[in-house]
Amino acid sequence: MLALLPPATLFVFLAPVLVGLAGTLLPAFGYLPAIGAHDLSLAPWRDLFAWPGFGSALRLTLSVGVLSSLLSLAGAVALVAMLSGTRAFGRVQAALAPLLATPHAAIALGLAFLLAPSGWIVRLISPEWTGWTRPPGDLVTIRDPYGLSLVAGLLTKEIPYLVLALAAALGQVPAQRLIACARSMGYSRGSAWLKLVLPQLWPQIRLPFYAVVAYSLSVVDQALVLGPGNPPPLAVLALRWFSDYDLARYLPAAAAGTLQLGLVIAGLVICRLAEWGVGKAGRLWLERGRRSGAADWLLPVVAVPTGVVLAAGLLALLALALWSFAASWPFPAALPLRWSLSAWAGAGERLQGSLGTTVLIAAAATAVALVLCVGCLEQEARRQRKPRNGLLWLLYLPLLVPQIAFLFGLQVALVRLRLDATLPAVIWAHLVFVLPYVFLSLADPWRALDPRLARSAASLGASPARIFFRVKLPILLRPLLVAAAVGVAVSVAQYLATVFAGAGRIATITTEALTLASGADRATIGVLGFTQTILPLLCYGLALTLPRIVFRHRRGLA
């Protein structure tokens, strides 16, 4: 039975990606029989290129993707280089946990509340510092034409993710000994970290950074809230055309999705080439042996703005909570004048339906992902097979391929199978993204389990099944719960997967929040955004607390 789980797992999360890519590539070249397009042609590409805002949309996509990816990497490296090995590093990681758990859409909504011309920051400094008694009409701080607010939104999610990846990789590198050795030869701490520690960390964070690049170049959920609307980024343009009532729009939309895939592939190839060039330059830098202390002032210059961005992200979450309980908050008051639960009561019916659907989809997708991942890891342990590097690339495939490039094709396949707009279809679409994160969260703790425990149990006559349920699962309860919390957080954050697989007829908290994002009812948006934040945080809290309760009399397991 266990032997069937690895191929079944590969099928579950790779088949939708491959089928979806085929279902998008063919319409991009004019073939979509469902709408009467039977002849291959380049007409969809001509329509795409002829769209008046195409050049601006392409430039916006590239500038936002490149800028946010480079800044997130620089900020994460600077922050970890300055704080690793200190007590403050643990506190910073704990402070970043809410940002990691919060969906992208909720962060974007909170930042919109924070950065808008009538937002919290302007309220805090008005009218004393600005003289404004009304929101400034000529100030553009969100949805700006250059996408800077979108870059800020991406940074608040990508920097914590890369900091977590760097922190995990640090556990496998003797960083402090390397730094001490370099300092004994006259190098500054910053130079030692960049010259000796970072090159050893890079192979372990390469794929997480590639996932950041792919997401930044094809972001949709945050772009709907923080990005410019005319023209929008390329992925948002494709989504608009896919959602259009005019079926003829599907073909240029598929071309836009295919172009998005090409941009991501090109971006990853350029990253690989840049990695080779930086490696060559780094070796020359090492060979020269210069003892410059420039890194010691450069790292704080990068780390301080990074800290400001992360603080803004935490304030954005607080802004969501404030708006959800605000009954009256006129400009320029720094805090609400009256508090009320009326927004929660008013959103009760909408929240009840979407919350139940969100929890059901997240629980089902996470449960299936846990069963598949645990089965694969147990099969690997029993056969004593070492994992190959190619497996990591397969796991990251759904994270590296732009969602807009394959989810439409997957929807076409679901329509043919008469599964579209059904809960099983949405759960499967979520599973494509949940499963890789669950596996990556669980793999290292499972592989680190001391095999002598299983051998000792076997020597006492325990069967493999008894060893699995009575020895391994109790010991690994905390990693299992943390992996489940990660899966729930990933599922709650899914927007495009819900829209396409659900055909717009299955509503979750995320789809409801983004539907209302352009409206004027900030209190209702605050309720939905705050609920998006609270749900994953509750799961993480449960994952950390439950083992302490269950094993309160067994300190080693707790």
XYZ file of C-alpha atoms in Angstrom:
558
model
C 0.000 0.000 0.000
C 2.750 2.469 0.954
C 4.536 1.761 -2.317
C 1.602 3.305 -4.208
C 1.684 6.598 -2.317
C 4.757 8.241 -3.951
C 3.424 7.882 -7.532
C -0.065 8.846 -6.340
C 1.365 11.950 -4.689
C 3.236 12.967 -7.833
C 0.062 12.522 -9.861
C -2.045 14.565 -7.429
C 0.038 17.725 -7.652
C 1.796 17.386 -11.015
C -1.100 16.256 -13.235
C -3.131 19.470 -12.729
C -0.074 21.587 -13.541
C 0.795 19.681 -16.725
C -2.817 19.377 -17.899
C -3.396 23.032 -17.087
C -0.311 24.160 -19.015
C -1.481 22.226 -22.076
C -4.959 23.707 -21.681
C -3.517 27.234 -21.697
C -0.834 26.811 -24.369
C -3.253 25.497 -27.024
C -5.729 28.427 -26.729
C -2.743 30.787 -26.796
C -2.230 29.597 -30.376
C -5.897 29.733 -31.337
C -7.109 26.215 -30.479
C -10.065 26.062 -28.090
C -12.871 23.937 -29.573
C -15.220 24.763 -26.680
C -15.681 28.281 -28.110
C -15.431 27.273 -31.761
C -11.702 27.973 -32.267
C -10.344 24.985 -34.232
C -7.432 26.442 -36.205
C -3.939 27.076 -34.885
C -2.856 30.671 -35.457
C -0.941 33.601 -34.008
C -4.046 35.803 -33.878
C -4.240 35.682 -30.037
C -0.696 37.035 -29.834
C -1.462 39.804 -32.334
C -4.520 40.779 -30.278
C -2.417 40.795 -27.103
C 0.353 42.926 -28.584
C -2.185 45.284 -30.162
C -3.891 46.047 -26.840
C -3.166 49.755 -26.143
C -1.730 49.248 -22.663
C 0.316 46.123 -23.391
C 3.744 47.819 -23.278
C 2.987 49.540 -19.982
C 1.584 46.340 -18.465
C 4.708 44.432 -19.476
C 7.041 47.104 -18.087
C 5.074 47.222 -14.851
C 5.218 43.442 -14.475
C 8.974 43.354 -15.019
C 9.801 46.351 -12.832
C 7.689 45.142 -9.899
C 8.981 41.569 -10.177
C 12.661 42.476 -10.467
C 12.620 45.229 -7.832
C 10.688 43.278 -5.193
C 12.775 40.107 -5.709
C 16.129 41.880 -5.402
C 15.050 44.044 -2.463
C 13.572 41.089 -0.579
C 16.768 39.077 -0.994
C 18.987 42.012 0.004
C 16.790 42.846 2.993
C 16.593 39.270 4.263
C 20.356 38.735 3.893
C 21.162 42.023 5.652
C 18.765 41.290 8.506
C 20.046 37.756 9.085
C 23.705 38.805 8.695
C 23.307 41.453 11.386
C 21.228 39.462 13.869
C 22.289 35.807 13.484
C 23.977 34.497 16.585
C 22.271 37.084 18.829
C 19.299 36.824 21.180
C 17.487 39.437 19.145
C 17.346 37.061 16.169
C 14.933 34.735 17.944
C 12.712 37.650 18.914
C 12.697 38.940 15.339
C 11.703 35.511 14.022
C 8.843 35.380 16.538
C 7.724 38.875 15.486
C 7.720 37.826 11.827
C 5.430 34.840 12.497
C 2.189 36.840 12.019
C 3.428 38.139 8.659
C 4.327 34.611 7.559
C 0.936 33.248 8.579
C -1.158 36.059 7.099
C -2.347 35.604 3.494
C -1.001 37.965 0.848
C -4.434 39.479 0.269
C -4.901 40.376 3.945
C -1.478 42.051 4.038
C -2.412 44.044 0.944
C -5.727 45.167 2.453
C -4.001 46.200 5.675
C -1.334 48.144 3.789
C -4.060 49.895 1.795
C -5.593 51.027 5.106
C -2.158 52.117 6.300
C -0.763 53.881 3.218
C -3.859 55.414 1.602
C -4.122 59.236 1.471
C -6.759 58.882 4.208
C -4.908 56.005 5.856
C -3.538 55.547 9.324
C -0.070 57.019 8.675
C -1.522 60.287 7.330
C -3.968 60.390 10.253
C -1.136 59.972 12.776
C 0.737 63.009 11.440
C -2.258 65.207 10.602
C -3.050 67.993 11.044
C -0.065 68.854 13.286
C 2.676 68.040 10.769
C 0.813 68.323 7.482
C -1.923 70.884 8.057
C -4.433 68.530 6.391
C -7.933 68.444 7.811
C -9.179 66.509 4.788
C -7.540 63.647 2.901
C -5.212 65.085 0.215
C -6.790 64.547 -3.182
C -3.587 64.806 -5.195
C -1.507 62.332 -3.159
C -1.131 58.873 -4.743
C 0.219 56.365 -2.223
C -1.502 53.153 -3.309
C -2.271 51.863 -6.807
C 0.421 54.250 -8.039
C 1.375 53.942 -11.735
C 4.888 52.721 -10.902
C 3.703 49.871 -8.684
C 5.740 50.996 -5.659
C 2.937 50.226 -3.207
C 2.683 46.758 -4.765
C 6.427 46.316 -4.256
C 5.963 47.258 -0.590
C 3.193 44.685 -0.256
C 5.362 41.974 -1.793
C 8.294 42.831 0.473
C 6.209 42.414 3.624
C 5.582 38.773 2.658
C 8.762 37.830 0.826
C 11.314 39.108 3.339
C 9.912 37.017 6.253
C 9.797 33.971 3.963
C 13.453 34.373 2.965
C 14.477 35.134 6.562
C 12.855 31.852 7.591
C 14.668 30.014 4.774
C 18.002 31.560 5.798
C 17.409 30.754 9.471
C 16.658 27.119 8.615
C 19.778 26.897 6.457
C 21.922 28.444 9.219
C 21.285 25.355 11.325
C 23.373 23.340 8.858
C 26.327 25.752 8.626
C 28.895 26.458 11.399
C 28.401 30.194 10.906
C 29.805 31.446 14.190
C 32.991 29.380 13.877
C 33.519 30.601 10.326
C 33.048 34.214 11.414
C 35.409 33.777 14.383
C 38.047 32.250 12.116
C 37.729 35.087 9.582
C 37.875 37.755 12.289
C 41.066 36.229 13.651
C 42.571 36.958 10.222
C 41.519 40.603 10.283
C 38.175 40.507 8.441
C 35.204 42.467 9.781
C 32.108 40.561 10.903
C 30.020 41.744 7.947
C 32.703 40.812 5.408
C 33.158 37.414 7.054
C 29.417 36.715 6.861
C 29.158 37.694 3.196
C 32.359 35.924 2.137
C 32.110 32.690 4.095
C 28.578 32.120 5.412
C 26.334 33.359 2.601
C 27.965 31.226 -0.157
C 27.259 28.110 1.927
C 23.671 29.151 2.584
C 22.830 29.996 -1.016
C 22.391 26.424 -2.359
C 19.786 25.844 0.353
C 17.822 29.040 -0.290
C 18.116 28.999 -4.094
C 14.736 27.355 -4.677
C 12.890 29.533 -2.120
C 14.331 32.608 -3.849
C 13.302 31.263 -7.249
C 9.762 30.840 -5.867
C 9.875 34.489 -4.757
C 10.942 35.559 -8.270
C 8.152 33.527 -9.879
C 5.514 34.914 -7.540
C 6.709 38.528 -7.869
C 6.519 38.356 -11.652
C 3.001 36.895 -11.668
C 1.281 38.253 -8.534
C -2.485 38.729 -8.772
C -4.082 38.955 -5.314
C -1.924 41.799 -3.993
C -1.947 43.490 -7.399
C -5.749 43.688 -7.295
C -5.502 45.779 -4.108
C -2.213 47.695 -4.393
C -1.351 47.638 -8.095
C -2.417 50.187 -10.706
C -5.606 49.399 -12.550
C -5.045 50.996 -15.954
C -2.966 49.376 -17.201
C -2.675 46.565 -14.665
C 0.167 44.042 -14.415
C 0.105 41.341 -17.072
C -1.293 38.623 -14.796
C -4.206 40.846 -13.712
C -4.887 41.689 -17.355
C -5.055 37.972 -18.179
C -7.442 37.401 -15.252
C -9.729 40.198 -16.473
C -9.912 38.694 -19.936
C -10.459 35.179 -18.588
C -13.383 36.594 -16.538
C -14.848 38.551 -19.463
C -18.279 37.688 -20.840
C -16.846 37.947 -24.356
C -15.508 34.439 -25.035
C -13.210 35.792 -27.750
C -11.129 37.333 -24.932
C -10.099 33.844 -23.783
C -7.564 33.431 -26.575
C -5.520 36.616 -25.966
C -5.886 35.909 -22.235
C -4.270 32.502 -22.785
C -1.525 34.237 -24.777
C -0.980 36.626 -21.844
C -0.791 33.661 -19.445
C 1.692 31.906 -21.725
C 3.772 35.084 -21.962
C 3.687 35.251 -18.163
C 5.131 31.737 -18.087
C 7.847 32.801 -20.522
C 8.729 35.799 -18.342
C 9.112 33.586 -15.281
C 11.267 31.062 -17.152
C 13.419 33.894 -18.497
C 13.667 35.377 -15.009
C 14.841 32.077 -13.528
C 17.389 31.594 -16.325
C 18.722 35.102 -15.723
C 18.918 34.347 -11.983
C 20.943 31.230 -12.730
C 23.309 33.164 -15.011
C 23.610 35.976 -12.455
C 24.378 33.380 -9.808
C 27.256 32.105 -11.930
C 28.558 35.646 -12.508
C 28.296 36.623 -8.845
C 30.055 33.398 -7.901
C 32.974 34.237 -10.197
C 33.162 37.779 -8.844
C 32.924 36.487 -5.288
C 35.856 34.137 -5.788
C 37.958 37.025 -7.108
C 36.894 39.076 -4.072
C 38.006 36.271 -1.776
C 41.310 35.752 -3.557
C 42.266 39.405 -3.255
C 41.942 39.149 0.511
C 41.130 42.819 1.112
C 40.148 43.620 4.715
C 37.656 46.367 3.904
C 34.964 47.047 6.495
C 32.473 48.386 3.936
C 30.072 45.518 4.626
C 29.738 46.625 8.271
C 28.107 49.920 7.293
C 26.378 48.610 4.153
C 24.433 45.900 6.000
C 22.770 48.343 8.466
C 21.931 50.694 5.579
C 19.922 47.856 4.029
C 18.657 46.297 7.264
C 17.114 49.461 8.747
C 14.706 50.110 5.818
C 13.946 46.386 5.880
C 12.915 46.687 9.513
C 10.706 49.658 8.625
C 8.953 47.633 5.911
C 8.339 44.725 8.290
C 7.067 47.103 10.992
C 4.689 48.561 8.403
C 3.440 45.038 7.710
C 2.670 44.474 11.392
C 0.960 47.867 11.601
C -1.108 46.872 8.568
C -2.447 43.866 10.475
C -3.297 46.144 13.401
C -5.047 48.548 11.009
C -7.276 45.693 9.821
C -8.295 44.983 13.400
C -8.982 48.651 14.174
C -11.177 49.158 11.115
C -13.163 46.001 11.857
C -14.173 47.408 15.274
C -14.483 51.078 14.289
C -17.976 52.582 14.373
C -16.819 56.149 13.678
C -13.339 57.100 12.490
C -13.427 60.475 10.753
C -10.335 62.037 9.227
C -7.897 63.119 10.706
C -8.538 61.269 13.994
C -5.619 58.985 14.880
C -7.949 56.384 16.423
C -11.648 55.577 16.067
C -13.925 57.882 18.041
C -16.441 55.108 18.658
C -16.059 51.341 18.796
C -18.684 48.812 17.787
C -19.316 45.228 16.708
C -21.798 46.376 14.079
C -19.417 45.574 11.198
C -19.033 42.013 12.482
C -22.796 41.700 12.899
C -23.427 43.168 9.441
C -20.920 40.826 7.819
C -22.225 37.857 9.788
C -24.166 36.156 6.999
C -21.442 36.720 4.400
C -18.757 35.693 6.883
C -20.591 32.603 8.067
C -20.927 31.094 4.607
C -17.470 31.953 3.323
C -15.771 31.037 6.609
C -17.368 27.601 6.666
C -16.350 26.976 3.059
C -12.812 28.226 3.747
C -12.383 25.953 6.767
C -13.828 22.947 4.940
C -11.560 23.377 1.900
C -8.465 24.074 4.016
C -9.116 21.119 6.345
C -9.739 18.692 3.471
C -6.739 19.798 1.391
C -4.439 19.751 4.429
C -5.653 16.342 5.598
C -5.071 14.783 2.172
C -1.650 16.461 1.944
C -0.664 15.136 5.380
C -1.709 11.578 4.530
C 0.222 11.624 1.253
C 3.332 13.268 2.695
C 3.476 11.052 5.773
C 2.995 7.966 3.599
C 5.803 9.020 1.238
C 8.180 9.814 4.116
C 7.398 6.528 5.860
C 7.980 4.601 2.629
C 11.289 6.449 2.210
C 12.308 5.558 5.788
C 11.398 1.863 5.458
C 13.286 1.501 2.195
C 16.158 3.631 3.564
C 16.293 5.696 0.402
C 18.028 9.054 0.421
C 16.035 11.905 -1.173
C 17.313 13.190 -4.496
C 17.740 16.824 -5.441
C 15.357 16.349 -8.376
C 12.553 15.745 -5.877
C 12.915 19.301 -4.573
C 12.541 20.711 -8.074
C 9.364 18.664 -8.560
C 7.996 19.897 -5.235
C 8.673 23.497 -6.195
C 7.162 23.140 -9.676
C 3.667 24.397 -8.676
C 5.386 27.310 -6.896
C 7.607 28.186 -9.869
C 4.929 27.993 -12.576
C 2.682 31.112 -12.614
C -0.821 30.223 -11.506
C -2.361 32.272 -14.301
C -0.444 30.107 -16.798
C -2.128 26.806 -15.902
C -5.261 27.343 -13.817
C -7.365 28.362 -16.834
C -6.296 25.190 -18.644
C -7.128 23.211 -15.520
C -10.574 24.830 -15.473
C -11.137 23.752 -19.077
C -10.250 20.184 -18.114
C -12.577 20.339 -15.089
C -15.426 21.559 -17.318
C -14.913 18.597 -19.631
C -14.967 16.272 -16.628
C -18.057 18.095 -15.279
C -16.206 18.848 -12.036
C -15.973 22.626 -12.276
C -17.647 24.709 -9.547
C -17.574 21.744 -7.148
C -15.904 21.520 -3.760
C -13.787 18.475 -4.734
C -12.379 20.454 -7.673
C -11.481 23.429 -5.470
C -9.961 21.153 -2.837
C -7.810 19.472 -5.488
C -6.737 22.858 -6.872
C -5.737 23.956 -3.350
C -3.966 20.655 -2.774
C -1.623 21.440 -5.678
C -0.171 24.303 -3.597
C -0.720 22.929 -0.091
C 1.075 19.631 -0.640
C 4.551 21.055 -1.472
C 4.533 23.306 1.602
C 3.347 20.506 3.883
C 6.026 18.156 2.563
C 8.780 20.753 2.924
C 7.642 21.543 6.494
C 7.519 17.895 7.532
C 10.410 16.302 5.630
C 13.339 17.492 7.759
C 11.804 16.602 11.183
C 10.712 13.192 9.868
C 14.131 12.399 8.412
C 15.850 13.633 11.576
C 13.993 11.129 13.776
C 16.492 8.754 15.389
C 16.100 5.356 13.605
C 17.227 3.574 16.779
C 13.801 4.264 18.291
C 12.091 2.185 15.606
C 14.734 -0.538 15.903
C 14.256 -0.722 19.679
C 10.504 -1.072 19.268
C 10.954 -3.726 16.591
C 13.320 -5.679 18.866
C 10.507 -5.778 21.442
C 8.174 -7.357 18.890
C 6.295 -4.307 17.620
C 4.996 -4.497 14.067
C 5.793 -1.721 11.535
C 2.241 -0.394 11.905
C 2.496 -0.339 15.708
C 5.875 1.432 15.502
C 4.355 3.999 13.168
C 1.306 4.782 15.314
C 2.731 4.326 18.815
C 6.300 5.583 18.396
C 6.734 7.842 15.388
C 3.477 9.778 15.304
C 3.522 10.757 19.023
C 7.142 11.902 18.813
C 6.436 13.882 15.652
C 3.133 15.370 16.847
C 4.487 18.930 16.948
C 6.000 18.835 13.407
C 2.781 17.249 12.126
C 0.655 19.990 13.653
C 2.981 22.728 12.404
C 2.858 21.235 8.891
C -0.940 21.156 9.160
C -0.967 24.824 10.208
C 1.218 25.683 7.215
C -1.189 23.817 4.951
C -4.193 25.678 6.337
C -2.432 29.026 5.918
C -1.555 28.218 2.298
C -5.105 27.098 1.530
C -6.721 30.146 3.127
C -4.503 32.382 0.975
C -5.508 30.818 -2.360
C -7.388 33.204 -4.636
C -6.861 32.182 -8.269
C -7.186 28.477 -7.490
C -10.593 29.147 -5.919
C -11.770 31.471 -8.683
C -10.869 29.135 -11.563
C -11.695 25.726 -10.053
C -14.814 27.139 -8.401
C -15.875 28.991 -11.581
C -16.592 32.035 -9.424
C -19.420 30.233 -7.629
C -17.580 29.050 -4.513
C -16.743 31.893 -2.139
C -14.014 31.853 0.493
C -12.863 34.612 2.833
C -10.104 35.549 0.407
C -12.337 35.812 -2.657
C -14.925 37.797 -0.679
C -12.293 40.203 0.658
C -10.797 40.859 -2.768
C -14.241 41.277 -4.302
C -14.949 44.071 -1.809
C -11.425 45.533 -1.926
C -12.372 48.381 -4.240
C -15.476 49.284 -2.221
C -15.884 52.040 0.323
C -17.025 49.899 3.262
C -13.730 49.738 5.124
C -15.285 48.148 8.207
C -16.546 45.100 6.286
C -13.229 44.787 4.453
C -11.500 45.000 7.838
C -13.677 42.174 9.172
C -12.865 39.884 6.249
C -9.164 40.791 6.197
C -8.843 40.364 9.966
C -10.574 36.982 9.771
C -8.078 35.956 7.087
C -5.314 36.831 9.531
C -6.811 35.220 12.621
C -7.616 31.820 11.090
C -3.995 30.805 10.246
C -2.719 32.323 13.511
C -5.175 30.221 15.494
C -3.911 27.117 13.709
C -0.283 27.990 14.466
C -1.177 28.687 18.101
C -2.928 25.329 18.353
C 0.060 23.574 16.755
C 2.401 25.023 19.372
C 0.085 24.630 22.372
C -1.530 21.224 21.868
C 1.692 19.150 22.263
C 2.363 20.890 25.594
C -1.087 19.881 26.811
C -1.016 16.321 25.462
C 2.505 15.650 26.743
C 2.402 17.782 29.889
C 3.723 14.817 31.886
C 6.385 13.929 29.297
C 8.830 16.793 29.114
C 10.909 15.280 26.314
C 7.918 15.017 23.977
C 6.328 18.338 24.977
